[in-house]
Coordinates of C-alpha atoms and ligand atoms in Angstrom, one line a residue:
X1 CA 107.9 153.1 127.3
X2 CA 106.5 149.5 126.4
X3 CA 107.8 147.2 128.9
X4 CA 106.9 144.1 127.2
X5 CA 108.6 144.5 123.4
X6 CA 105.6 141.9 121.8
X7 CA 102.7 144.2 122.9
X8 CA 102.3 147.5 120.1
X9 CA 102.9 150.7 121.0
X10 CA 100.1 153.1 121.7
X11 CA 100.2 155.0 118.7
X12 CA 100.1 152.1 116.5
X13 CA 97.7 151.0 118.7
X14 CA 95.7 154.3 117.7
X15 CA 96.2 154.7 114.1
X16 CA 94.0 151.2 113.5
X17 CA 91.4 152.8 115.3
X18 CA 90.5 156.1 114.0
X19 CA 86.2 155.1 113.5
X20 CA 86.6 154.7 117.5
X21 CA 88.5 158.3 117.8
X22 CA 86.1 159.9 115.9
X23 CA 83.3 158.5 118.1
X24 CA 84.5 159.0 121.3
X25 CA 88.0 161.5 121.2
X26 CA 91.4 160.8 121.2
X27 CA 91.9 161.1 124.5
X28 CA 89.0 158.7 126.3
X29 CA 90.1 155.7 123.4
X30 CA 94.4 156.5 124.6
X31 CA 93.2 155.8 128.1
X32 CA 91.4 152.7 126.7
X33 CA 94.5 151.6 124.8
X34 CA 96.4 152.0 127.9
X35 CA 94.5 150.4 129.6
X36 CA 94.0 147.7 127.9
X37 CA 97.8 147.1 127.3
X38 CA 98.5 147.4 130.7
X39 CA 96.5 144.7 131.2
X40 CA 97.9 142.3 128.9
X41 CA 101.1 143.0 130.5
X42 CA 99.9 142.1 133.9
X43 CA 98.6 139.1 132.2
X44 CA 101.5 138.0 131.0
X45 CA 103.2 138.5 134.2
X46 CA 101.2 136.0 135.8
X47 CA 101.5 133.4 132.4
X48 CA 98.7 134.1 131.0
X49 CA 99.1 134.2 126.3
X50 CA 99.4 137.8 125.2
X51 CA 96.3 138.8 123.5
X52 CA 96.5 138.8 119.5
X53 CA 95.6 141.9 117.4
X54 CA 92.1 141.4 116.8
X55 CA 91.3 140.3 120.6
X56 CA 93.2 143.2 121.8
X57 CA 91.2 145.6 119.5
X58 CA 88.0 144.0 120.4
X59 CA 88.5 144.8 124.0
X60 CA 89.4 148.0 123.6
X61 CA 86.2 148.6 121.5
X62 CA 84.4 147.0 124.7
X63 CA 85.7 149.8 127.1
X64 CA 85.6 152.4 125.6
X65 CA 82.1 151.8 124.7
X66 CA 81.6 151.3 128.3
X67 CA 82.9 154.2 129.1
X68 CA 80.9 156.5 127.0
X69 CA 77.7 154.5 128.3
X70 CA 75.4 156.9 130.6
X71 CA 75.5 155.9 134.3
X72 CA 71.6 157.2 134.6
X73 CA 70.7 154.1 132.3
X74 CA 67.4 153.4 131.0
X75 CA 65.8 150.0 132.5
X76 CA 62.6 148.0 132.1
X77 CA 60.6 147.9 135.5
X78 CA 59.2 144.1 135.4
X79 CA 59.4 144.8 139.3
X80 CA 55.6 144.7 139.5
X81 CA 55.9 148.4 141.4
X82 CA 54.5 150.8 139.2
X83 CA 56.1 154.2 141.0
X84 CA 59.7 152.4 141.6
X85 CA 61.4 155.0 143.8
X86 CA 64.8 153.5 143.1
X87 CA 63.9 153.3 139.1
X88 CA 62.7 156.9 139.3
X89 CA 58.9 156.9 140.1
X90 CA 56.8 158.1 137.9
X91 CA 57.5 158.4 133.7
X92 CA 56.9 161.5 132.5
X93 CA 54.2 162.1 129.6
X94 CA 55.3 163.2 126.1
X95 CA 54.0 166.8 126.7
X96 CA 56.0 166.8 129.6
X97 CA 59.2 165.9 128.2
X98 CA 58.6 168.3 125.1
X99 CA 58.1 171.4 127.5
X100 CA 61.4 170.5 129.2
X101 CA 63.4 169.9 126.2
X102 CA 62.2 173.2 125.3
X103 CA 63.1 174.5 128.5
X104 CA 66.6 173.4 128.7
X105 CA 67.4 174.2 125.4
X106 CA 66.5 178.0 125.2
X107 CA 66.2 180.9 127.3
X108 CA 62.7 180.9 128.8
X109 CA 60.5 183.2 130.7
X110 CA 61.3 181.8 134.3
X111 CA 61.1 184.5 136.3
X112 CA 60.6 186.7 133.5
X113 CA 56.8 188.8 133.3
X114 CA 56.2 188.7 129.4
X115 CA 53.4 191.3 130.2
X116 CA 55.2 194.1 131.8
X117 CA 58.5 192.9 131.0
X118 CA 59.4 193.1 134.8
X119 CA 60.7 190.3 137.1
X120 CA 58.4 187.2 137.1
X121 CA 57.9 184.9 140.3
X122 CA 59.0 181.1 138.8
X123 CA 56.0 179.7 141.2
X124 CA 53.8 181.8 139.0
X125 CA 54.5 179.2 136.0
X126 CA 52.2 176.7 138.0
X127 CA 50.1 178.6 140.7
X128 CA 47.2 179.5 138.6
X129 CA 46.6 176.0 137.2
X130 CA 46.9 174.4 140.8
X131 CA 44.3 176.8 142.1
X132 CA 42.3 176.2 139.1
X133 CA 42.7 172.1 139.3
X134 CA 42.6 171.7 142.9
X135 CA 39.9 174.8 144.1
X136 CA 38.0 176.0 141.1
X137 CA 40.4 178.8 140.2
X138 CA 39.8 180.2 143.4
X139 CA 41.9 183.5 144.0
X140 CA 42.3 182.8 147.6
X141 CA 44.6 179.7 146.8
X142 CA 47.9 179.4 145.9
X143 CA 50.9 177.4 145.2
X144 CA 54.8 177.4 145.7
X145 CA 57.2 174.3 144.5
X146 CA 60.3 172.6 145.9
X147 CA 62.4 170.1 145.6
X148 CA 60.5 167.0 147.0
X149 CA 57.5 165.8 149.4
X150 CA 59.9 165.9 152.3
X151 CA 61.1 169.4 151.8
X152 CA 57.6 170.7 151.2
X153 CA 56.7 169.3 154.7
X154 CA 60.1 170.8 156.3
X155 CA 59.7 174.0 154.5
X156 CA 56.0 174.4 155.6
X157 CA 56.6 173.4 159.5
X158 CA 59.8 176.1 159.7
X159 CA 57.7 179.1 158.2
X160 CA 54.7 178.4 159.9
X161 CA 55.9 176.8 163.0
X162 CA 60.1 177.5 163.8
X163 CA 60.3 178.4 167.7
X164 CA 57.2 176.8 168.2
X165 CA 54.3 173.5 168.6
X166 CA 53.0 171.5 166.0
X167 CA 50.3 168.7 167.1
X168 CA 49.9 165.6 165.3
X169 CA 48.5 161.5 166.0
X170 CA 50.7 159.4 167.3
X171 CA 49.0 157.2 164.4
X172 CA 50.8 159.2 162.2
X173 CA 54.1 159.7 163.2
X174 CA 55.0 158.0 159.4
X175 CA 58.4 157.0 158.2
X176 CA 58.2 156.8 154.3
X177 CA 61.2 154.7 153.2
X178 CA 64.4 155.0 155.6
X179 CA 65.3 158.7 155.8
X180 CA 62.1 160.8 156.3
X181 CA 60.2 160.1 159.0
X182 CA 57.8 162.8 160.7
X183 CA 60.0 163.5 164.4
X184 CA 62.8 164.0 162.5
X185 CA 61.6 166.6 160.3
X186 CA 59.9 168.4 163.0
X187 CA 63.1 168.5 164.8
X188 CA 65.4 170.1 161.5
X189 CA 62.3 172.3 161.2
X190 CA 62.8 173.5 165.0
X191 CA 59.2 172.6 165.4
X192 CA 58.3 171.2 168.7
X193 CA 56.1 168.1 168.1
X194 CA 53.2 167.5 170.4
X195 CA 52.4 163.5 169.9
X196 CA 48.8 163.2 170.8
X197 CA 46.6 160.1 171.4
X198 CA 48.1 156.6 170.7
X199 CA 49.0 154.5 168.2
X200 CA 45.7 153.2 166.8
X201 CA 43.3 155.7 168.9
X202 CA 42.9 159.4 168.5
X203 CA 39.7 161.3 169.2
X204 CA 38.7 165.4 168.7
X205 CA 39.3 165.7 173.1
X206 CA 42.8 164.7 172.4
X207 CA 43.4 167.8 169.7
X208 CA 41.4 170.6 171.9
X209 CA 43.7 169.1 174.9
X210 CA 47.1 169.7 173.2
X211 CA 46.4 173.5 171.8
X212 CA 47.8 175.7 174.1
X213 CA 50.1 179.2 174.2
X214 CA 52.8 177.6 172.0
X215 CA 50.8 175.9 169.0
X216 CA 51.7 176.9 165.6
X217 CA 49.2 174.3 163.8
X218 CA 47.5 171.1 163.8
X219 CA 48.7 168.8 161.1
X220 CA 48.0 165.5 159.7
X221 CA 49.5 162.9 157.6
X222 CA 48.7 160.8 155.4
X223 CA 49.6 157.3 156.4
X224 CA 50.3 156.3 153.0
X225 CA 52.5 152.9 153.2
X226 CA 50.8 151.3 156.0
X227 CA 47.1 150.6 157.4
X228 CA 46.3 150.1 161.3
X229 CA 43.4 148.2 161.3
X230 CA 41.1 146.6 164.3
X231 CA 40.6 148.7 167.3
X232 CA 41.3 152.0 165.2
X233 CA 40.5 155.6 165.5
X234 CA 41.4 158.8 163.9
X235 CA 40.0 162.3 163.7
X236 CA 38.7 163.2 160.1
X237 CA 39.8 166.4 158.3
X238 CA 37.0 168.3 158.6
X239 CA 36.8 167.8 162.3
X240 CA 40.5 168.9 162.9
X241 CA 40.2 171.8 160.9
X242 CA 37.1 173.2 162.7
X243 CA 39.4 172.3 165.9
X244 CA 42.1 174.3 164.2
X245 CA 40.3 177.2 163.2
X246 CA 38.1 177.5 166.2
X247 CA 41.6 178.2 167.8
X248 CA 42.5 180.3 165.3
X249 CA 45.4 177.9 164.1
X250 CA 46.4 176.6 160.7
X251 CA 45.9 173.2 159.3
X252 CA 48.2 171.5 157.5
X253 CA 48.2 168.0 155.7
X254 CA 51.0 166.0 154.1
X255 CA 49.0 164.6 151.6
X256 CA 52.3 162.4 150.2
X257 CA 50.9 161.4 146.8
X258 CA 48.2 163.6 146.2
X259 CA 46.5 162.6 142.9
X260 CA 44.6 165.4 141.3
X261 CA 42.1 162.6 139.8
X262 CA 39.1 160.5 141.2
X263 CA 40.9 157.2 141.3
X264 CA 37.6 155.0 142.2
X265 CA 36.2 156.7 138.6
X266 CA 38.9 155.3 137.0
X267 CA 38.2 151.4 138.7
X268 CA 41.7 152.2 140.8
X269 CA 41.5 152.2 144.6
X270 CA 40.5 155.4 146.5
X271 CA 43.2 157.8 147.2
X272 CA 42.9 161.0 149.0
X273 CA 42.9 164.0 146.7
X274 CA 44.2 168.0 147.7
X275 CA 40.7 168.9 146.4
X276 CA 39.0 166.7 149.2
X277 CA 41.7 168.2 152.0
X278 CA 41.2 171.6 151.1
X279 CA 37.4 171.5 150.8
X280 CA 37.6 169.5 154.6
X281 CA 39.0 172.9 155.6
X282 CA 42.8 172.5 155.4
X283 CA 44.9 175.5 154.7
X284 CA 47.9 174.2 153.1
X285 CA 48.6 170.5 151.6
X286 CA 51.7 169.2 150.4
X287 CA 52.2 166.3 148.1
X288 CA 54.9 164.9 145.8
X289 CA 55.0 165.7 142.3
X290 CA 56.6 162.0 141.4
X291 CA 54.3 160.1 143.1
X292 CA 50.0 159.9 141.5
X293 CA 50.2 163.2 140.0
X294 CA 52.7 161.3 137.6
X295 CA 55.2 164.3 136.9
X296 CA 58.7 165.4 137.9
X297 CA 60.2 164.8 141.2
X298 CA 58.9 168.3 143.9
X299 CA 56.8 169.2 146.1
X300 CA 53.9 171.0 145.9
X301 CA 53.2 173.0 148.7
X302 CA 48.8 174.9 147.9
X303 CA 47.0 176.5 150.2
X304 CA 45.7 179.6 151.5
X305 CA 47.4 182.4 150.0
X306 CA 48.8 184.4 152.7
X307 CA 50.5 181.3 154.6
X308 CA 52.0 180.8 150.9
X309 CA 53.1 184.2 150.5
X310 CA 54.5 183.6 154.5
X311 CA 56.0 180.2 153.4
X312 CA 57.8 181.8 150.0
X313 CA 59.4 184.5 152.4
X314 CA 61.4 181.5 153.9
X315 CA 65.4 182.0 153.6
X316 CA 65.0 177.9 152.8
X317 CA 62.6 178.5 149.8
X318 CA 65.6 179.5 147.5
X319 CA 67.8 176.6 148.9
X320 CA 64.6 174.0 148.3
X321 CA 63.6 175.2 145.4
X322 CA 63.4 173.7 141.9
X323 CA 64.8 174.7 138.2
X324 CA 63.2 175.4 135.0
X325 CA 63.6 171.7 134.1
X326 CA 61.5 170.6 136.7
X327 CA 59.0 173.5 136.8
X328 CA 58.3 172.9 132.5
X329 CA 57.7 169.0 133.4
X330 CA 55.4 170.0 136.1
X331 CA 53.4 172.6 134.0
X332 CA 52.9 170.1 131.5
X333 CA 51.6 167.7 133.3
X334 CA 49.2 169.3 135.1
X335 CA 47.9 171.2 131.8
X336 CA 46.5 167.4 131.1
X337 CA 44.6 167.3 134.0
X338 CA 42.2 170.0 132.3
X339 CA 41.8 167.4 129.5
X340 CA 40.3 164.0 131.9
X341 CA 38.8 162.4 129.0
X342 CA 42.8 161.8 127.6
X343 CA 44.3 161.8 130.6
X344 CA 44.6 158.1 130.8
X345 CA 46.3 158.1 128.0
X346 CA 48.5 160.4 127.9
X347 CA 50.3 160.3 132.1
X348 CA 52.3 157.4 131.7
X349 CA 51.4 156.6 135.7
X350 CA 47.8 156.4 135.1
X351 CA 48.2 154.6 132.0
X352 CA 50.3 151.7 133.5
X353 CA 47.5 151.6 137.0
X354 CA 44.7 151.5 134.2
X355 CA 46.3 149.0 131.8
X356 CA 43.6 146.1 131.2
X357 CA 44.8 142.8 132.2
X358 CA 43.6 141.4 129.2
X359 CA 46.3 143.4 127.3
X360 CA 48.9 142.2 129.9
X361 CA 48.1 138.5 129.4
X362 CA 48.2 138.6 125.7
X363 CA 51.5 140.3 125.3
X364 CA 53.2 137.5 127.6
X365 CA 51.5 135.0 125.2
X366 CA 53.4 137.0 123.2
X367 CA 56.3 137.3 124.8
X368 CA 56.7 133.7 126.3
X369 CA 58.2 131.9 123.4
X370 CA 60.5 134.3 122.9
X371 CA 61.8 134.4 126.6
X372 CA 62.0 130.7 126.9
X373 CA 64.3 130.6 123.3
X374 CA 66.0 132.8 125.2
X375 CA 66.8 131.5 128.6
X376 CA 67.1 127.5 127.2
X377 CA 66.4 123.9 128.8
X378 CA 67.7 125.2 131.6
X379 CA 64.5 126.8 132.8
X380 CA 60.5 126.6 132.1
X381 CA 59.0 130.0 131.2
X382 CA 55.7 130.3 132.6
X383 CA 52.3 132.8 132.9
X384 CA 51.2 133.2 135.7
X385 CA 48.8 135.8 137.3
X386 CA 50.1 138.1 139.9
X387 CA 49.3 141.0 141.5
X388 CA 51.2 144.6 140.7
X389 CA 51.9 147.4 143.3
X390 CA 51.2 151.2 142.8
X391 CA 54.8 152.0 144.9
X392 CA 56.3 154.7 146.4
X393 CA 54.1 154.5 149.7
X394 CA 50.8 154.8 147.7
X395 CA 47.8 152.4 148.4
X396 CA 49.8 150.5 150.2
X397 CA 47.5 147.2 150.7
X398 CA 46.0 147.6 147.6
X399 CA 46.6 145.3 144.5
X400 CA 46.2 145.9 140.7
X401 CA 46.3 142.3 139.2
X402 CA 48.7 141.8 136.2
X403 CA 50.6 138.6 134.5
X404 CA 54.1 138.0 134.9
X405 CA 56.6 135.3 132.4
X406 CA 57.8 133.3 135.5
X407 CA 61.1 131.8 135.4
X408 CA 61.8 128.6 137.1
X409 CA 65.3 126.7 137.0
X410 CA 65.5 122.6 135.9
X411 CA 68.1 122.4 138.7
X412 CA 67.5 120.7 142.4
X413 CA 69.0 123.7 144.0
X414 CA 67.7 126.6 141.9
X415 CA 69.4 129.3 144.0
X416 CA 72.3 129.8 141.2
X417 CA 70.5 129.5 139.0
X418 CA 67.9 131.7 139.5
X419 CA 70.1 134.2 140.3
X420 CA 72.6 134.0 137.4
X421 CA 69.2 134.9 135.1
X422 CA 68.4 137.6 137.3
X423 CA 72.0 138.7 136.7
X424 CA 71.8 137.7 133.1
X425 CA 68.6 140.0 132.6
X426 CA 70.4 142.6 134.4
X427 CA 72.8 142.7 132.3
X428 CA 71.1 143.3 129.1
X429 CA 71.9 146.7 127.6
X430 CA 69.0 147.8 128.9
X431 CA 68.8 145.7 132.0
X432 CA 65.3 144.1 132.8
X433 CA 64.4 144.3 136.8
X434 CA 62.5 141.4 137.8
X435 CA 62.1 139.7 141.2
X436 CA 63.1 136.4 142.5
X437 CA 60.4 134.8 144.9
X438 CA 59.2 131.3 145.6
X439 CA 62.0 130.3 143.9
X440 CA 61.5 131.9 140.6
X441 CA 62.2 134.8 138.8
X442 CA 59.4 136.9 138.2
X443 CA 58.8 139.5 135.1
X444 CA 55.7 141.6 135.8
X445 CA 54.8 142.6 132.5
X446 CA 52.4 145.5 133.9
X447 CA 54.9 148.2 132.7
X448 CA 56.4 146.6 130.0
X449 CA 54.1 149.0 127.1
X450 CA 53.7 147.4 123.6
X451 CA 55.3 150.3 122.0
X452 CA 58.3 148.7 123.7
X453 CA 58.0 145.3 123.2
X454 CA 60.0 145.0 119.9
X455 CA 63.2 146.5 122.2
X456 CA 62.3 144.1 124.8
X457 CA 62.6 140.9 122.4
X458 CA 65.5 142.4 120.3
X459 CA 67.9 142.3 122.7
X460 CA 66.9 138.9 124.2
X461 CA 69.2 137.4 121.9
X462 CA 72.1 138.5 124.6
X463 CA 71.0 137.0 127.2
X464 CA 73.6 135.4 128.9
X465 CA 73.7 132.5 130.9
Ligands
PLP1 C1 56.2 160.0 150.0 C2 55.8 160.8 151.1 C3 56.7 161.9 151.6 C4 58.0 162.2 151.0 O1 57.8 162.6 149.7 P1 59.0 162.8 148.6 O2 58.4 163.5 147.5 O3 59.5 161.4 148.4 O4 60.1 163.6 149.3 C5 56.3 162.6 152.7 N1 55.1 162.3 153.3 C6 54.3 161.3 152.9 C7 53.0 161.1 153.6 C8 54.6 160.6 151.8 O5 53.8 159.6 151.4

């Protein structure tokens, strides 16, 4: 029924747009038209013109294409943090994505043996390569993969530690951004933490102290989004795993990132590697997969292979763990780590921290002219130098220095301003994340690549404002 007699009916609505049925179905563009209609009628109600043919055709063009458009949308991180956990952390390479493709488009031996034609253990797909990257290939090491960081460290505490004591520093009681935080964990795990020491100060006396009848394991963690400097202590790996195994107990170290590569040979901050953990004596490490390593979001859970056979035998293994998607990205990434001459190249992550600033300042000479064509009087575009973030908890104090196209509004007050652009960019069809700060808006053109630079200008030309 068509309650307003100068609006068209839906099907003659429909039969002018049979290009937008074909790309979207009949039924998605008849909600469209509906909808669309229904709000011309409400305009009307309230005095507003009915819309003409062409206008009316036009929006409904508008939604549905906004309908059809992916909710997961692709973005340009101009944030200045390199492993954005709210834009997805890290990229994953080309070989990565390949292998997953792959994966999700065919069957594929997941827990499949190709040898004996038997059942296959899906760890299996990336247990060798760990050993062989993080402890020579040694057969006493293996690996097992879920979900995330966090549930590595929850799994790990319930199957070694459920019922009873887990010691850590009071230093590093972490929370690593709002939901995970060490006491917590302990407490889903059913682990009883035993805080030792104090905030900045923990010696060896205050580990031998807290081992008693009930202690599962010593752990530590890495402290990886904040430093406590000055009056400072903490007890080194080595020394807390000779503690450990002196008492016969594991040790066990949430590594949180984790890189598999020597970060000060590539001119990049130290960061603490599994190889260094597990050569300092610990038994099991966990790290993410998303964060350094640069691969999919899990957790890697390597150690000593009977805790990881103990660890695997955990009823929360199959809820925690991962699917073939995830496991192909993972394989692939860490088959570059065999190649470190290209690995620089070809992770993504490393590729962004390694970027030369030179390369950065000359694509925003690059870009500036563009950007300021783009934005008008109502703003001066700007270079200026700044200093990038590696994100996600990683290196937390440490800076990687990079060039941003810095925006700054004509106007006295440029609080609209500034935030209509930062709106305006956002908008783009693939939105551009900046940052506003001392009143400007800030690009940080660390992670914009060159191979996408002619994207990045195309679509300038709908910037808003
Ligand atoms: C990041 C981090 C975690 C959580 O890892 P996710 O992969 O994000 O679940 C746990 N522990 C430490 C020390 C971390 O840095």
């Amino acid at each position: 029924m068509n309650e307003n007699p100068r609006l068209p009916a839906v099907d003659r609505v429909l039969k002018q747009l049979p290009e937008l049925i074909e790309a979207h179905g009949r039924q998605p563009v008849t909600a469209c038209v509906r909808a669309e209609l229904a709000a011309a009628r409400e305009g009307a109600k309230h005095g507003l013109p009915l819309p003409d043919e062409a206008t009316l055709l036009a929006a409904i063009r508008r939604r549905a294409a906004d309908a059809a458009r992916a909710n997961l949308r692709p973005v340009f991180n101009l944030t200045g943090t390199v492993l954005h956990t709210n834009l997805g952390r890290a990229l994953l390479s080309e070989e990565a994505i390949a292998l997953m493709v792959e994966a999700a488009r065919s069957p594929c031996a997941l827990e499949y043996d190709l040898a004996s034609g038997g059942r296959g253990d899906r760890d299996d797909l990336v247990s060798g390569l760990l050993a062989e990257l993080v402890a020579g290939g040694s057969p006493d090491i293996a690996a097992t993969i879920v979900n995330n960081n966090a549930a590595a460290v929850l799994l790990t505490l319930n199957a070694l530690a459920q019922g009873k004591e887990a010691v850590v520093s009071r230093g590093e009681l972490v929370e690593i951004g709002g939901a995970f935080r060490v006491p917590d964990v302990m407490r889903r795990a059913q682990v009883k933490l035993v805080e030792i020491g104090t905030t900045n100060r923990t010696h060896e006396k205050d580990y031998f102290d807290a081992i008693g009848p009930k202690t599962a394991l010593l752990m530590k963690v890495h402290t990886s989004n904040y430093v406590v400097t000055g009056f400072t202590k903490s007890v080194d790996e080595q020394a807390v795993a000779d503690i450990a195994h002196a008492a016969g107990l594991p040790f066990v170290v949430d590594l949180g990132s984790g890189t598999l590569t020597d970060f000060a040979a590539l001119g990049l901050p130290a960061e603490p590697t599994p190889q260094q953990a597990l050569a300092a004596g610990a038994d099991i490490v966990t790290f993410s997969g998303d964060k350094l390593l640069g691969g999919p979001q899990a957790g890697l859970i390597v150690g000593r292979k009977d805790l990881i056979a103990k660890i695997k035998k955990n009823p929360l293994k199959r809820a925690l763990r991962v699917g073939k998607t995830t496991l192909a990205a993972l394989e692939a990434t860490l088959r570059l780590y065999r190649d470190p001459d290209r690995l620089c190249q070809r992770l993504p992550t490393l590729r962004l921290l390694t970027r030369a600033t030179s390369e950065i300042a000359a694509l925003g000479e690059r870009l500036l002219p563009s950007v300021q064509a783009a934005v008008g009087a109502g703003f001066v575009v700007a270079l200026e130098d700044c200093a990038s973030q590696i994100g996600s908890g990683a290196l937390p104090v440490e800076r990687l220095a990079s060039t941003s196209l810095v925006l700054r509004s004509t106007a006295k007050k440029p609080g609209k301003a500034l935030a209509a652009v930062e709106a305006a960019f956002r908008g783009l069809p693939q939105p551009v994340i900046g940052y506003i700060r001392d009143d400007a808006f800030r690009l940080d053109l660390r992670c914009l690549e060159t191979k996408d630079e002619a994207r990045f200008v195309a679509q300038l030309a709908a910037v808003k404002l």
